[in-house]
GROMACS .gro file of C-alpha atoms in nm:
model
  360
    1UNK     CA    1  14.079   9.412   9.269
    2UNK     CA    2  13.732   9.560   9.333
    3UNK     CA    3  13.682   9.525   9.710
    4UNK     CA    4  13.343   9.523   9.886
    5UNK     CA    5  13.352   9.678  10.233
    6UNK     CA    6  13.119   9.760  10.520
    7UNK     CA    7  13.049  10.125  10.596
    8UNK     CA    8  13.311  10.249  10.845
    9UNK     CA    9  13.584  10.019  10.716
   10UNK     CA   10  13.940  10.132  10.634
   11UNK     CA   11  14.144  10.051  10.324
   12UNK     CA   12  14.505  10.080  10.206
   13UNK     CA   13  14.566  10.068   9.830
   14UNK     CA   14  14.907  10.059   9.658
   15UNK     CA   15  15.017  10.162   9.310
   16UNK     CA   16  15.345  10.015   9.179
   17UNK     CA   17  15.486  10.143   8.848
   18UNK     CA   18  15.708   9.941   8.616
   19UNK     CA   19  16.064  10.078   8.584
   20UNK     CA   20  16.002  10.104   8.210
   21UNK     CA   21  15.781  10.410   8.273
   22UNK     CA   22  16.068  10.604   8.437
   23UNK     CA   23  15.829  10.729   8.709
   24UNK     CA   24  15.900  10.762   9.079
   25UNK     CA   25  15.664  10.749   9.376
   26UNK     CA   26  15.668  11.129   9.406
   27UNK     CA   27  15.540  11.151   9.046
   28UNK     CA   28  15.212  10.979   9.141
   29UNK     CA   29  14.882  11.087   9.304
   30UNK     CA   30  14.539  10.938   9.383
   31UNK     CA   31  14.177  11.042   9.309
   32UNK     CA   32  13.843  10.911   9.439
   33UNK     CA   33  13.548  10.973   9.206
   34UNK     CA   34  13.755  11.237   9.026
   35UNK     CA   35  13.858  11.430   9.338
   36UNK     CA   36  14.228  11.440   9.428
   37UNK     CA   37  14.301  11.282   9.766
   38UNK     CA   38  14.521  11.480  10.011
   39UNK     CA   39  14.895  11.408  10.011
   40UNK     CA   40  14.881  11.349  10.387
   41UNK     CA   41  14.708  11.015  10.315
   42UNK     CA   42  14.996  10.894  10.090
   43UNK     CA   43  15.296  10.683  10.184
   44UNK     CA   44  15.593  10.594   9.959
   45UNK     CA   45  15.659  10.223  10.005
   46UNK     CA   46  15.949  10.216   9.762
   47UNK     CA   47  16.107  10.416   9.477
   48UNK     CA   48  15.812  10.335   9.242
   49UNK     CA   49  15.531  10.245   9.488
   50UNK     CA   50  15.280  10.488   9.641
   51UNK     CA   51  15.004  10.385   9.882
   52UNK     CA   52  14.693  10.570  10.000
   53UNK     CA   53  14.504  10.509  10.325
   54UNK     CA   54  14.127  10.559  10.343
   55UNK     CA   55  13.970  10.551  10.690
   56UNK     CA   56  13.606  10.532  10.805
   57UNK     CA   57  13.461  10.489  10.457
   58UNK     CA   58  13.113  10.618  10.386
   59UNK     CA   59  12.862  10.436  10.168
   60UNK     CA   60  12.929  10.434   9.795
   61UNK     CA   61  12.798  10.741   9.618
   62UNK     CA   62  12.710  10.536   9.308
   63UNK     CA   63  12.584  10.179   9.283
   64UNK     CA   64  12.840  10.099   9.012
   65UNK     CA   65  13.113  10.152   9.274
   66UNK     CA   66  13.338  10.445   9.369
   67UNK     CA   67  13.636  10.492   9.135
   68UNK     CA   68  13.977  10.490   9.310
   69UNK     CA   69  14.244  10.580   9.050
   70UNK     CA   70  14.625  10.614   9.051
   71UNK     CA   71  14.756  10.890   8.820
   72UNK     CA   72  15.091  11.003   8.683
   73UNK     CA   73  15.196  11.366   8.731
   74UNK     CA   74  15.050  11.469   8.393
   75UNK     CA   75  14.707  11.322   8.487
   76UNK     CA   76  14.742  10.997   8.298
   77UNK     CA   77  14.562  10.695   8.445
   78UNK     CA   78  14.799  10.420   8.557
   79UNK     CA   79  14.558  10.188   8.742
   80UNK     CA   80  14.219  10.190   8.904
   81UNK     CA   81  13.972  10.002   9.120
   82UNK     CA   82  13.602  10.015   9.212
   83UNK     CA   83  13.517  10.032   9.580
   84UNK     CA   84  13.178   9.896   9.689
   85UNK     CA   85  13.097  10.028  10.035
   86UNK     CA   86  12.762   9.966  10.199
   87UNK     CA   87  12.555   9.739  10.422
   88UNK     CA   88  12.410   9.390  10.388
   89UNK     CA   89  12.047   9.395  10.268
   90UNK     CA   90  11.766   9.414  10.521
   91UNK     CA   91  11.484   9.164  10.490
   92UNK     CA   92  11.197   9.279  10.264
   93UNK     CA   93  10.869   9.359  10.441
   94UNK     CA   94  10.499   9.428  10.377
   95UNK     CA   95  10.435   9.165  10.109
   96UNK     CA   96  10.088   9.208   9.958
   97UNK     CA   97   9.940   9.010   9.668
   98UNK     CA   98   9.629   9.018   9.450
   99UNK     CA   99   9.477   8.833   9.155
  100UNK     CA  100   9.275   8.989   8.872
  101UNK     CA  101   9.129   8.669   8.723
  102UNK     CA  102   9.210   8.381   8.965
  103UNK     CA  103   9.471   8.255   8.720
  104UNK     CA  104   9.745   8.510   8.792
  105UNK     CA  105   9.906   8.671   9.097
  106UNK     CA  106  10.085   9.004   9.145
  107UNK     CA  107  10.285   9.080   9.460
  108UNK     CA  108  10.448   9.394   9.598
  109UNK     CA  109  10.688   9.444   9.888
  110UNK     CA  110  10.894   9.714  10.059
  111UNK     CA  111  11.276   9.699  10.064
  112UNK     CA  112  11.514   9.746  10.351
  113UNK     CA  113  11.594  10.107  10.434
  114UNK     CA  114  11.975  10.138  10.437
  115UNK     CA  115  12.160   9.890  10.216
  116UNK     CA  116  11.948   9.973   9.913
  117UNK     CA  117  12.092  10.327   9.913
  118UNK     CA  118  12.457  10.225   9.865
  119UNK     CA  119  12.480   9.886   9.695
  120UNK     CA  120  12.270   9.746   9.413
  121UNK     CA  121  12.028   9.491   9.558
  122UNK     CA  122  11.859   9.210   9.366
  123UNK     CA  123  11.511   9.093   9.473
  124UNK     CA  124  11.371   8.749   9.395
  125UNK     CA  125  11.008   8.652   9.463
  126UNK     CA  126  10.967   8.282   9.535
  127UNK     CA  127  10.654   8.075   9.592
  128UNK     CA  128  10.541   7.716   9.639
  129UNK     CA  129  10.232   7.518   9.726
  130UNK     CA  130  10.219   7.458  10.098
  131UNK     CA  131  10.309   7.110  10.225
  132UNK     CA  132  10.418   6.943   9.902
  133UNK     CA  133  10.517   7.207   9.646
  134UNK     CA  134  10.861   7.278   9.505
  135UNK     CA  135  11.015   7.627   9.503
  136UNK     CA  136  10.924   7.843   9.204
  137UNK     CA  137  11.076   8.178   9.103
  138UNK     CA  138  10.874   8.469   8.966
  139UNK     CA  139  11.008   8.602   8.634
  140UNK     CA  140  10.812   8.922   8.544
  141UNK     CA  141  10.942   9.201   8.768
  142UNK     CA  142  10.848   9.572   8.796
  143UNK     CA  143  10.497   9.512   8.656
  144UNK     CA  144  10.324   9.709   8.935
  145UNK     CA  145  10.606   9.937   9.049
  146UNK     CA  146  10.976   9.902   9.135
  147UNK     CA  147  10.930   9.626   9.397
  148UNK     CA  148  10.676   9.395   9.237
  149UNK     CA  149  10.647   9.078   9.033
  150UNK     CA  150  10.371   8.913   8.828
  151UNK     CA  151  10.300   8.539   8.802
  152UNK     CA  152  10.079   8.511   8.491
  153UNK     CA  153   9.944   8.153   8.503
  154UNK     CA  154   9.964   7.795   8.627
  155UNK     CA  155   9.838   7.870   8.977
  156UNK     CA  156   9.621   7.630   9.175
  157UNK     CA  157   9.294   7.711   9.354
  158UNK     CA  158   9.172   7.582   9.692
  159UNK     CA  159   9.532   7.528   9.810
  160UNK     CA  160   9.738   7.781  10.009
  161UNK     CA  161  10.066   7.916   9.876
  162UNK     CA  162  10.379   8.013  10.064
  163UNK     CA  163  10.534   8.335   9.924
  164UNK     CA  164  10.856   8.509  10.025
  165UNK     CA  165  11.116   8.754   9.886
  166UNK     CA  166  11.496   8.718   9.893
  167UNK     CA  167  11.718   9.030   9.881
  168UNK     CA  168  12.087   8.995   9.791
  169UNK     CA  169  12.381   9.227   9.736
  170UNK     CA  170  12.762   9.201   9.750
  171UNK     CA  171  12.754   9.176  10.130
  172UNK     CA  172  12.493   8.909  10.186
  173UNK     CA  173  12.138   8.777  10.158
  174UNK     CA  174  11.822   8.858  10.358
  175UNK     CA  175  11.493   8.668  10.342
  176UNK     CA  176  11.147   8.807  10.424
  177UNK     CA  177  10.891   8.640  10.644
  178UNK     CA  178  10.676   8.384  10.462
  179UNK     CA  179  10.327   8.496  10.363
  180UNK     CA  180  10.053   8.232  10.338
  181UNK     CA  181   9.755   8.293  10.108
  182UNK     CA  182   9.486   8.128   9.897
  183UNK     CA  183   9.425   8.281   9.554
  184UNK     CA  184   9.050   8.290   9.624
  185UNK     CA  185   9.109   8.527   9.918
  186UNK     CA  186   9.300   8.795   9.725
  187UNK     CA  187   9.085   8.845   9.416
  188UNK     CA  188   9.028   9.199   9.294
  189UNK     CA  189   8.903   9.350   8.969
  190UNK     CA  190   8.959   9.634   8.733
  191UNK     CA  191   8.741   9.937   8.816
  192UNK     CA  192   8.377   9.917   8.701
  193UNK     CA  193   8.341  10.018   8.337
  194UNK     CA  194   8.086  10.227   8.146
  195UNK     CA  195   8.015  10.463   8.434
  196UNK     CA  196   7.737  10.704   8.330
  197UNK     CA  197   7.607  10.997   8.533
  198UNK     CA  198   7.287  11.174   8.424
  199UNK     CA  199   7.017  11.407   8.550
  200UNK     CA  200   6.692  11.282   8.702
  201UNK     CA  201   6.445  11.478   8.491
  202UNK     CA  202   6.428  11.838   8.614
  203UNK     CA  203   6.509  11.750   8.977
  204UNK     CA  204   6.759  12.006   9.095
  205UNK     CA  205   6.920  11.803   9.374
  206UNK     CA  206   6.969  11.457   9.223
  207UNK     CA  207   7.188  11.266   8.977
  208UNK     CA  208   7.159  10.906   8.857
  209UNK     CA  209   7.474  10.687   8.839
  210UNK     CA  210   7.493  10.363   8.635
  211UNK     CA  211   7.784  10.126   8.563
  212UNK     CA  212   7.867   9.775   8.437
  213UNK     CA  213   7.998   9.482   8.639
  214UNK     CA  214   8.369   9.397   8.594
  215UNK     CA  215   8.398   9.165   8.292
  216UNK     CA  216   8.704   8.968   8.414
  217UNK     CA  217   8.500   8.775   8.673
  218UNK     CA  218   8.178   8.718   8.482
  219UNK     CA  219   8.238   8.342   8.459
  220UNK     CA  220   8.303   8.295   8.832
  221UNK     CA  221   8.068   8.255   9.124
  222UNK     CA  222   8.108   8.560   9.346
  223UNK     CA  223   7.927   8.847   9.511
  224UNK     CA  224   8.016   9.210   9.456
  225UNK     CA  225   7.969   9.528   9.649
  226UNK     CA  226   8.027   9.878   9.520
  227UNK     CA  227   8.121  10.217   9.657
  228UNK     CA  228   8.061  10.559   9.502
  229UNK     CA  229   8.248  10.878   9.578
  230UNK     CA  230   8.162  11.220   9.441
  231UNK     CA  231   8.280  11.580   9.478
  232UNK     CA  232   8.190  11.928   9.360
  233UNK     CA  233   8.394  12.055   9.065
  234UNK     CA  234   8.580  12.322   9.265
  235UNK     CA  235   8.650  12.099   9.569
  236UNK     CA  236   8.907  11.829   9.640
  237UNK     CA  237   8.697  11.667   9.916
  238UNK     CA  238   8.521  11.345   9.819
  239UNK     CA  239   8.202  11.218   9.982
  240UNK     CA  240   8.170  10.838   9.992
  241UNK     CA  241   7.847  10.638   9.958
  242UNK     CA  242   7.907  10.302  10.133
  243UNK     CA  243   7.567  10.136  10.121
  244UNK     CA  244   7.537  10.075   9.747
  245UNK     CA  245   7.536   9.694   9.787
  246UNK     CA  246   7.558   9.479   9.474
  247UNK     CA  247   7.334   9.688   9.251
  248UNK     CA  248   7.483   9.859   8.945
  249UNK     CA  249   7.295  10.187   8.975
  250UNK     CA  250   7.239  10.446   9.242
  251UNK     CA  251   7.079  10.786   9.285
  252UNK     CA  252   7.266  11.069   9.455
  253UNK     CA  253   7.035  11.310   9.640
  254UNK     CA  254   7.072  11.629   9.839
  255UNK     CA  255   7.299  11.787   9.577
  256UNK     CA  256   7.335  12.156   9.497
  257UNK     CA  257   7.137  12.288   9.197
  258UNK     CA  258   7.329  12.406   8.892
  259UNK     CA  259   7.653  12.240   9.006
  260UNK     CA  260   7.904  12.015   8.826
  261UNK     CA  261   7.985  11.692   9.014
  262UNK     CA  262   8.260  11.436   8.952
  263UNK     CA  263   8.170  11.074   9.031
  264UNK     CA  264   8.381  10.756   9.068
  265UNK     CA  265   8.287  10.392   9.138
  266UNK     CA  266   8.490  10.096   9.267
  267UNK     CA  267   8.418   9.726   9.320
  268UNK     CA  268   8.495   9.466   9.585
  269UNK     CA  269   8.444   9.102   9.481
  270UNK     CA  270   8.395   8.881   9.784
  271UNK     CA  271   8.270   8.533   9.865
  272UNK     CA  272   8.450   8.383   9.562
  273UNK     CA  273   8.348   8.016   9.565
  274UNK     CA  274   8.256   8.056   9.933
  275UNK     CA  275   8.573   8.234  10.048
  276UNK     CA  276   8.530   8.392  10.394
  277UNK     CA  277   8.773   8.680  10.331
  278UNK     CA  278   8.646   9.035  10.281
  279UNK     CA  279   8.788   9.084   9.931
  280UNK     CA  280   9.010   9.360   9.792
  281UNK     CA  281   8.873   9.691   9.661
  282UNK     CA  282   8.956   9.779   9.301
  283UNK     CA  283   9.097  10.115   9.202
  284UNK     CA  284   8.845  10.393   9.148
  285UNK     CA  285   8.707  10.437   8.798
  286UNK     CA  286   8.804  10.744   8.599
  287UNK     CA  287   8.600  11.048   8.711
  288UNK     CA  288   8.275  11.107   8.521
  289UNK     CA  289   8.117  11.455   8.530
  290UNK     CA  290   7.757  11.575   8.516
  291UNK     CA  291   7.570  11.883   8.637
  292UNK     CA  292   7.244  11.919   8.827
  293UNK     CA  293   6.971  12.143   8.674
  294UNK     CA  294   6.989  12.510   8.766
  295UNK     CA  295   6.738  12.636   9.023
  296UNK     CA  296   6.452  12.848   8.888
  297UNK     CA  297   6.431  13.060   9.204
  298UNK     CA  298   6.516  13.428   9.157
  299UNK     CA  299   6.882  13.508   9.208
  300UNK     CA  300   6.961  13.707   9.520
  301UNK     CA  301   6.647  13.597   9.704
  302UNK     CA  302   6.661  13.543  10.080
  303UNK     CA  303   6.585  13.218  10.255
  304UNK     CA  304   6.243  13.221  10.425
  305UNK     CA  305   6.224  13.239  10.801
  306UNK     CA  306   6.125  12.935  11.007
  307UNK     CA  307   5.755  13.030  11.020
  308UNK     CA  308   5.746  13.090  10.647
  309UNK     CA  309   5.916  12.753  10.588
  310UNK     CA  310   5.645  12.572  10.787
  311UNK     CA  311   5.371  12.755  10.595
  312UNK     CA  312   5.536  12.661  10.265
  313UNK     CA  313   5.575  12.296  10.375
  314UNK     CA  314   5.206  12.269  10.473
  315UNK     CA  315   5.101  12.425  10.144
  316UNK     CA  316   5.321  12.192   9.938
  317UNK     CA  317   5.200  11.885  10.131
  318UNK     CA  318   4.842  11.990  10.064
  319UNK     CA  319   4.927  12.029   9.695
  320UNK     CA  320   5.100  11.690   9.690
  321UNK     CA  321   4.807  11.498   9.840
  322UNK     CA  322   4.566  11.681   9.611
  323UNK     CA  323   4.782  11.585   9.314
  324UNK     CA  324   4.806  11.221   9.433
  325UNK     CA  325   4.424  11.190   9.432
  326UNK     CA  326   4.424  11.271   9.062
  327UNK     CA  327   4.723  11.060   8.957
  328UNK     CA  328   4.746  10.761   9.196
  329UNK     CA  329   4.501  10.476   9.246
  330UNK     CA  330   4.543  10.303   9.580
  331UNK     CA  331   4.846  10.287   9.811
  332UNK     CA  332   5.034  10.049   9.584
  333UNK     CA  333   5.111  10.334   9.346
  334UNK     CA  334   5.272  10.556   9.612
  335UNK     CA  335   5.648  10.549   9.565
  336UNK     CA  336   5.958  10.753   9.495
  337UNK     CA  337   5.884  10.773   9.122
  338UNK     CA  338   5.541  10.924   9.192
  339UNK     CA  339   5.702  11.175   9.431
  340UNK     CA  340   5.960  11.265   9.163
  341UNK     CA  341   5.683  11.319   8.909
  342UNK     CA  342   5.511  11.559   9.151
  343UNK     CA  343   5.839  11.745   9.212
  344UNK     CA  344   5.882  11.795   8.838
  345UNK     CA  345   5.518  11.912   8.807
  346UNK     CA  346   5.566  12.151   9.098
  347UNK     CA  347   5.883  12.302   8.952
  348UNK     CA  348   5.714  12.348   8.614
  349UNK     CA  349   5.417  12.519   8.780
  350UNK     CA  350   5.656  12.754   8.968
  351UNK     CA  351   5.829  12.830   8.638
  352UNK     CA  352   5.495  12.909   8.471
  353UNK     CA  353   5.389  13.143   8.756
  354UNK     CA  354   5.725  13.325   8.743
  355UNK     CA  355   5.690  13.378   8.366
  356UNK     CA  356   5.331  13.507   8.405
  357UNK     CA  357   5.440  13.742   8.683
  358UNK     CA  358   5.698  13.905   8.456
  359UNK     CA  359   5.436  14.005   8.197
  360UNK     CA  360   5.310  14.371   8.210
   0.00000   0.00000   0.00000
C-alpha cells in the first residue's frame, strides 16, 4: 500500500516474513528515505513480524513519495511502500489573461503556497462562454511559465468568457474564483519592431527615435499609444517618456553630449472595436544604442557665472534673429526645424573660430 496522509498524521507499518526465509523479527529493520529508523520505534508483533510507528509526520521530502522500506539483517530489501504526506491544494489565485491577435488567449495564475511544496499538484484551466457555453479545457500548458496555458484558436469576440483553474492532488481539489473577460479587453502586442535611434544632425543634446507599428494587429480597428524609456550607458536608471501618443517617432532632448544612450519602446493597443478598457502594455523592445555628438567646447573649461550666462544668451538671441532675417520669410517659416538649423550653424561657427584661434 502507498498511503496518502495529512501533515501531522501518525502511521504504523508492519513487515511479515514468510517462514521459508528463515528470518525472525529481530533480524529485520526499517529505513525511511535510506536512513535507518531507531529501534525504539519498532515492535515485534510475532516471531516473523516487525512493526514501526511513525508519529507527527512532516511533509514528503520528494513529490514521488517518501520510501519506507523493510530490510533483512544483511541489508536486503524485503518490502517497501511510498508515503505521500502533505496538504490539500489551496485554490489558485491572480488569474490574468491576454491575447496577441484576438484569436488566441494565454492565461497565468499563482498556485497555493503550502500543498504545492509536498505533493505533486495538477492544474487545469477551464473556460466557457458565459450564459450558454459548455466547459472547455485548455491543452497547451507551460507556454508562458510554469503556471500558464495557451488557447490557440476558436475563441469568440463580443461575448464574455468565464475562466477558472482547478488544482488537484492526492488529498483533494481546489477551484479558483471565476474570472470574467471579453477578448477585446485583454489585447496586447509584441513589442514595436524596427526601433532605430539616430543623431539629429550635429545637435549635441538630441536623438531621434523611430519604430514600426506592431504587425499582428494591422488588420484590426484599434488605437495605439507608445512609451519610450532611455538610460545612459553606465546607469541602470531608466527615464520614461509618457506623452508619445500614437505617433511612431519621437525626439529626445536635453541629453548629455558625447554620451551613449540605450532606448526601448513599448505599445498599448486600446479601443479595439470600441472597447472601453485601457489595454495591456506590451513588453519593452530590445535596447537600441546610439550616442550624441561630442561637445566642441574646450575640455576642463568652467561654467560661466550667472551674469556671463545672461550676456551669452542675449548675444545668441541677437544672432538668431539676425540669422532668421536672412533665412526665413514670414512667421509661417518659424519652427523647430529652423531653430535646429540655426543651432547647427552656430556650432559650426564656434568650431571655425576655435580652429582659427589655435593658429599662430
